[in-house]
CSV table of N, CA, C and O in Angstrom, one decimal:
chain,number,residue,atom,x,y,z
A,1,LEU,N,0.8,-1.2,0.0
A,1,LEU,CA,0.0,0.0,0.0
A,1,LEU,C,0.9,1.2,0.0
A,1,LEU,O,2.0,1.2,0.7
A,2,PRO,N,0.5,2.3,-0.7
A,2,PRO,CA,1.2,3.5,-0.7
A,2,PRO,C,1.3,4.1,0.8
A,2,PRO,O,0.4,4.0,1.6
A,3,LYS,N,2.5,4.7,1.1
A,3,LYS,CA,2.9,5.2,2.4
A,3,LYS,C,1.8,6.2,2.9
A,3,LYS,O,1.4,6.2,4.0
A,4,LYS,N,1.3,7.0,2.0
A,4,LYS,CA,0.4,8.1,2.5
A,4,LYS,C,-1.0,7.4,2.8
A,4,LYS,O,-1.9,8.1,3.3
A,5,ARG,N,-1.2,6.2,2.4
A,5,ARG,CA,-2.6,5.6,2.7
A,5,ARG,C,-2.5,4.7,3.9
A,5,ARG,O,-3.4,3.9,4.2
A,6,ARG,N,-1.4,4.7,4.7
A,6,ARG,CA,-1.4,3.9,5.9
A,6,ARG,C,-0.7,4.7,7.0
A,6,ARG,O,0.0,5.6,6.8
A,7,ARG,N,-0.9,4.2,8.2
A,7,ARG,CA,-0.4,4.9,9.4
A,7,ARG,C,-0.1,3.9,10.4
A,7,ARG,O,-0.8,2.9,10.6
A,8,MET,N,1.0,4.1,11.2
A,8,MET,CA,1.3,3.1,12.2
A,8,MET,C,1.5,3.8,13.6
A,8,MET,O,2.1,4.8,13.7
A,9,LYS,N,0.7,3.2,14.5
A,9,LYS,CA,0.9,3.7,15.9
A,9,LYS,C,2.3,3.2,16.4
A,9,LYS,O,2.8,2.1,16.1
A,10,LYS,N,2.9,3.9,17.4
A,10,LYS,CA,4.1,3.4,17.9
A,10,LYS,C,3.9,2.1,18.6
A,10,LYS,O,2.8,1.9,19.3
A,11,PRO,N,4.9,1.2,18.5
A,11,PRO,CA,4.7,-0.1,19.1
A,11,PRO,C,4.7,0.1,20.7
A,11,PRO,O,5.4,0.9,21.2
A,12,ASN,N,3.9,-0.8,21.3
A,12,ASN,CA,3.9,-0.9,22.8
A,12,ASN,C,5.1,-1.7,23.1
A,12,ASN,O,5.1,-2.9,22.9
A,13,LYS,N,6.1,-1.2,23.7
A,13,LYS,CA,7.3,-1.9,24.0
A,13,LYS,C,7.2,-2.9,25.1
A,13,LYS,O,8.0,-3.9,25.1
A,14,GLN,N,6.2,-2.8,26.0
A,14,GLN,CA,6.0,-3.8,27.0
A,14,GLN,C,5.4,-5.1,26.5
A,14,GLN,O,5.9,-6.2,26.8
A,15,ASN,N,4.4,-5.0,25.6
A,15,ASN,CA,3.7,-6.3,25.2
A,15,ASN,C,4.0,-6.5,23.7
A,15,ASN,O,3.5,-7.4,23.1
A,16,LYS,N,4.9,-5.7,23.1
A,16,LYS,CA,5.3,-5.9,21.6
A,16,LYS,C,4.1,-5.9,20.7
A,16,LYS,O,4.1,-6.7,19.8
A,17,LYS,N,3.1,-5.1,20.9
A,17,LYS,CA,2.0,-5.0,20.0
A,17,LYS,C,1.9,-3.6,19.3
A,17,LYS,O,2.3,-2.6,19.9
A,18,MET,N,1.4,-3.6,18.1
A,18,MET,CA,1.1,-2.2,17.4
A,18,MET,C,-0.1,-2.4,16.6
A,18,MET,O,-0.5,-3.6,16.2
A,19,THR,N,-0.6,-1.3,16.1
A,19,THR,CA,-1.7,-1.3,15.2
A,19,THR,C,-1.3,-0.5,14.0
A,19,THR,O,-0.8,0.6,14.1
A,20,LEU,N,-1.6,-1.1,12.9
A,20,LEU,CA,-1.3,-0.4,11.5
A,20,LEU,C,-2.7,0.0,11.0
A,20,LEU,O,-3.5,-1.0,10.8
A,21,SER,N,-2.9,1.2,10.6
A,21,SER,CA,-4.2,1.5,10.0
A,21,SER,C,-4.0,2.4,8.8
A,21,SER,O,-2.9,3.0,8.5
A,22,GLY,N,-5.0,2.5,8.0
A,22,GLY,CA,-5.0,3.2,6.7
A,22,GLY,C,-6.1,3.0,5.9
A,22,GLY,O,-7.2,2.5,6.4
A,23,VAL,N,-6.1,3.3,4.6
A,23,VAL,CA,-7.1,3.1,3.6
A,23,VAL,C,-6.6,2.3,2.4
A,23,VAL,O,-5.5,2.9,1.8
A,24,ALA,N,-7.0,1.2,2.1
A,24,ALA,CA,-6.7,0.5,0.9
A,24,ALA,C,-7.4,0.8,-0.3
A,24,ALA,O,-8.7,0.9,-0.2
A,25,SER,N,-6.8,1.0,-1.4
A,25,SER,CA,-7.5,1.3,-2.6
A,25,SER,C,-8.5,0.3,-3.0
A,25,SER,O,-9.6,0.5,-3.4
A,26,GLU,N,-8.0,-1.0,-2.9
A,26,GLU,CA,-8.9,-2.2,-3.3
A,26,GLU,C,-8.7,-3.3,-2.3
A,26,GLU,O,-7.7,-3.4,-1.6
A,27,ARG,N,-9.7,-4.1,-2.1
A,27,ARG,CA,-9.7,-5.2,-1.2
A,27,ARG,C,-8.4,-6.1,-1.5
A,27,ARG,O,-7.8,-6.6,-0.6
A,28,LYS,N,-8.1,-6.5,-2.7
A,28,LYS,CA,-7.0,-7.3,-3.1
A,28,LYS,C,-5.7,-6.7,-2.6
A,28,LYS,O,-4.8,-7.5,-2.3
A,29,ASP,N,-5.6,-5.4,-2.6
A,29,ASP,CA,-4.3,-4.8,-2.1
A,29,ASP,C,-4.2,-5.0,-0.6
A,29,ASP,O,-3.1,-5.3,-0.1
A,30,LEU,N,-5.3,-4.9,0.1
A,30,LEU,CA,-5.2,-5.1,1.6
A,30,LEU,C,-4.9,-6.6,1.8
A,30,LEU,O,-4.1,-6.8,2.7
A,31,ILE,N,-5.5,-7.5,1.1
A,31,ILE,CA,-5.2,-8.9,1.3
A,31,ILE,C,-3.7,-9.2,1.1
A,31,ILE,O,-3.0,-9.9,1.8
A,32,SER,N,-3.2,-8.7,0.0
A,32,SER,CA,-1.8,-8.9,-0.4
A,32,SER,C,-0.9,-8.3,0.7
A,32,SER,O,0.1,-8.9,1.1
A,33,PHE,N,-1.2,-7.1,1.2
A,33,PHE,CA,-0.4,-6.4,2.2
A,33,PHE,C,-0.4,-7.3,3.5
A,33,PHE,O,0.6,-7.6,4.1
A,34,ALA,N,-1.6,-7.8,3.9
A,34,ALA,CA,-1.7,-8.6,5.1
A,34,ALA,C,-1.0,-9.8,5.0
A,34,ALA,O,-0.2,-10.3,5.9
A,35,GLU,N,-1.0,-10.5,3.8
A,35,GLU,CA,-0.3,-11.8,3.6
A,35,GLU,C,1.2,-11.5,3.6
A,35,GLU,O,1.9,-12.4,4.2
A,36,ALA,N,1.7,-10.4,3.1
A,36,ALA,CA,3.1,-10.1,3.2
A,36,ALA,C,3.6,-9.9,4.6
A,36,ALA,O,4.6,-10.4,5.1
A,37,LEU,N,2.7,-9.3,5.4
A,37,LEU,CA,3.0,-9.1,6.8
A,37,LEU,C,3.1,-10.4,7.6
A,37,LEU,O,4.0,-10.7,8.4
A,38,LYS,N,2.1,-11.3,7.3
A,38,LYS,CA,2.1,-12.6,7.9
A,38,LYS,C,3.3,-13.5,7.5
A,38,LYS,O,3.7,-14.2,8.4
A,39,LYS,N,3.9,-13.3,6.4
A,39,LYS,CA,5.0,-14.0,5.9
A,39,LYS,C,6.3,-13.5,6.6
A,39,LYS,O,7.3,-14.2,6.5
A,40,SER,N,6.2,-12.3,7.1
A,40,SER,CA,7.4,-11.7,7.7
A,40,SER,C,7.9,-12.4,8.9
A,40,SER,O,7.1,-12.9,9.7
A,41,ALA,N,9.2,-12.5,9.0
A,41,ALA,CA,9.8,-13.2,10.2
A,41,ALA,C,9.8,-12.3,11.5
A,41,ALA,O,10.1,-12.7,12.6
A,42,LEU,N,9.3,-11.0,11.3
A,42,LEU,CA,9.4,-10.0,12.3
A,42,LEU,C,8.1,-10.1,13.3
A,42,LEU,O,8.2,-9.7,14.4
A,43,PHE,N,7.0,-10.7,12.8
A,43,PHE,CA,5.8,-10.7,13.5
A,43,PHE,C,5.3,-12.1,13.9
A,43,PHE,O,5.4,-13.1,13.2
A,44,GLU,N,4.8,-12.2,15.1
A,44,GLU,CA,4.2,-13.4,15.6
A,44,GLU,C,2.8,-13.6,15.2
A,44,GLU,O,2.3,-14.6,14.8
A,45,LEU,N,2.0,-12.5,15.2
A,45,LEU,CA,0.6,-12.5,14.9
A,45,LEU,C,0.3,-11.2,14.0
A,45,LEU,O,0.7,-10.2,14.4
A,46,VAL,N,-0.5,-11.5,13.0
A,46,VAL,CA,-1.0,-10.4,12.2
A,46,VAL,C,-2.5,-10.7,12.1
A,46,VAL,O,-2.9,-11.5,11.5
A,47,ASP,N,-3.3,-9.8,12.8
A,47,ASP,CA,-4.7,-9.9,12.8
A,47,ASP,C,-5.5,-8.9,12.0
A,47,ASP,O,-5.4,-7.7,12.2
A,48,VAL,N,-6.1,-9.4,11.0
A,48,VAL,CA,-6.9,-8.5,10.1
A,48,VAL,C,-8.4,-8.8,10.3
A,48,VAL,O,-8.9,-9.8,9.8
A,49,PRO,N,-9.1,-8.0,11.1
A,49,PRO,CA,-10.5,-8.3,11.3
A,49,PRO,C,-11.3,-8.4,10.0
A,49,PRO,O,-11.1,-7.7,9.1
A,50,VAL,N,-12.2,-9.3,10.0
A,50,VAL,CA,-13.2,-9.5,8.8
A,50,VAL,C,-13.9,-8.2,8.4
A,50,VAL,O,-14.1,-7.8,7.3
A,51,SER,N,-14.2,-7.3,9.5
A,51,SER,CA,-14.8,-6.1,9.2
A,51,SER,C,-14.0,-5.2,8.3
A,51,SER,O,-14.6,-4.3,7.7
A,52,ASN,N,-12.7,-5.4,8.2
A,52,ASN,CA,-11.9,-4.6,7.3
A,52,ASN,C,-12.2,-4.9,5.7
A,52,ASN,O,-11.8,-4.2,4.9
A,53,LEU,N,-12.8,-6.0,5.5
A,53,LEU,CA,-13.0,-6.5,4.1
A,53,LEU,C,-14.4,-6.3,3.6
A,53,LEU,O,-14.8,-7.0,2.7
A,54,THR,N,-15.2,-5.5,4.2
A,54,THR,CA,-16.6,-5.3,3.9
A,54,THR,C,-16.8,-4.5,2.5
A,54,THR,O,-17.9,-4.7,2.0
A,55,LYS,N,-15.8,-3.7,2.1
A,55,LYS,CA,-16.0,-3.0,0.8
A,55,LYS,C,-15.0,-3.5,-0.2
A,55,LYS,O,-14.0,-4.1,0.1
A,56,ASP,N,-15.3,-3.2,-1.5
A,56,ASP,CA,-14.4,-3.5,-2.5
A,56,ASP,C,-13.3,-2.5,-2.7
A,56,ASP,O,-12.2,-2.8,-3.1
A,57,ARG,N,-13.6,-1.2,-2.5
A,57,ARG,CA,-12.7,-0.1,-2.8
A,57,ARG,C,-12.6,0.8,-1.6
A,57,ARG,O,-13.6,1.0,-0.9
A,58,ASN,N,-11.5,1.5,-1.5
A,58,ASN,CA,-11.4,2.5,-0.4
A,58,ASN,C,-11.8,2.0,1.0
A,58,ASN,O,-12.6,2.6,1.7
A,59,LEU,N,-11.1,0.9,1.4
A,59,LEU,CA,-11.4,0.2,2.6
A,59,LEU,C,-10.5,0.8,3.7
A,59,LEU,O,-9.3,0.7,3.8
A,60,PRO,N,-11.2,1.4,4.8
A,60,PRO,CA,-10.5,1.8,5.9
A,60,PRO,C,-10.1,0.5,6.7
A,60,PRO,O,-10.9,-0.5,6.7
A,61,PHE,N,-8.9,0.4,7.2
A,61,PHE,CA,-8.5,-0.8,7.9
A,61,PHE,C,-7.6,-0.6,9.1
A,61,PHE,O,-7.0,0.5,9.2
A,62,SER,N,-7.7,-1.5,10.0
A,62,SER,CA,-6.7,-1.6,11.2
A,62,SER,C,-6.2,-3.0,11.3
A,62,SER,O,-7.0,-3.9,11.3
A,63,ILE,N,-4.9,-3.2,11.3
A,63,ILE,CA,-4.4,-4.5,11.4
A,63,ILE,C,-3.5,-4.5,12.8
A,63,ILE,O,-2.7,-3.6,13.1
A,64,ASN,N,-3.9,-5.4,13.6
A,64,ASN,CA,-3.2,-5.6,14.9
A,64,ASN,C,-2.0,-6.6,14.8
A,64,ASN,O,-2.2,-7.7,14.2
A,65,ILE,N,-0.9,-6.2,15.2
A,65,ILE,CA,0.3,-6.9,15.0
A,65,ILE,C,1.1,-7.2,16.3
A,65,ILE,O,1.2,-6.2,17.1
A,66,SER,N,1.6,-8.4,16.5
A,66,SER,CA,2.4,-8.7,17.6
A,66,SER,C,3.8,-8.9,17.1
A,66,SER,O,4.0,-9.7,16.2
A,67,ILE,N,4.8,-8.3,17.7
A,67,ILE,CA,6.2,-8.3,17.2
A,67,ILE,C,6.8,-9.5,18.0
A,67,ILE,O,6.8,-9.7,19.1
A,68,LYS,N,7.7,-10.3,17.2
A,68,LYS,CA,8.5,-11.3,17.8
A,68,LYS,C,9.6,-10.6,18.6
A,68,LYS,O,10.0,-9.6,18.3
A,69,GLU,N,9.9,-11.4,19.7
A,69,GLU,CA,11.0,-10.9,20.5
A,69,GLU,C,12.4,-11.4,20.0
A,69,GLU,O,12.5,-12.3,19.3
């Protein structure tokens, strides 16, 4: 996803969690982005709520991520 279409909150250093949010142009872009995050060795958990996938275009999203130690 283009950088201007996403935002990341600072990671919580105590529990190694963060939320990544933004707007995806298309559903397939969000799915591809989430799959890439899930394949990364940096993250334990990548949670994409189903509610993020309710539209075909201009999807606001929030992805909850747990960082590996």
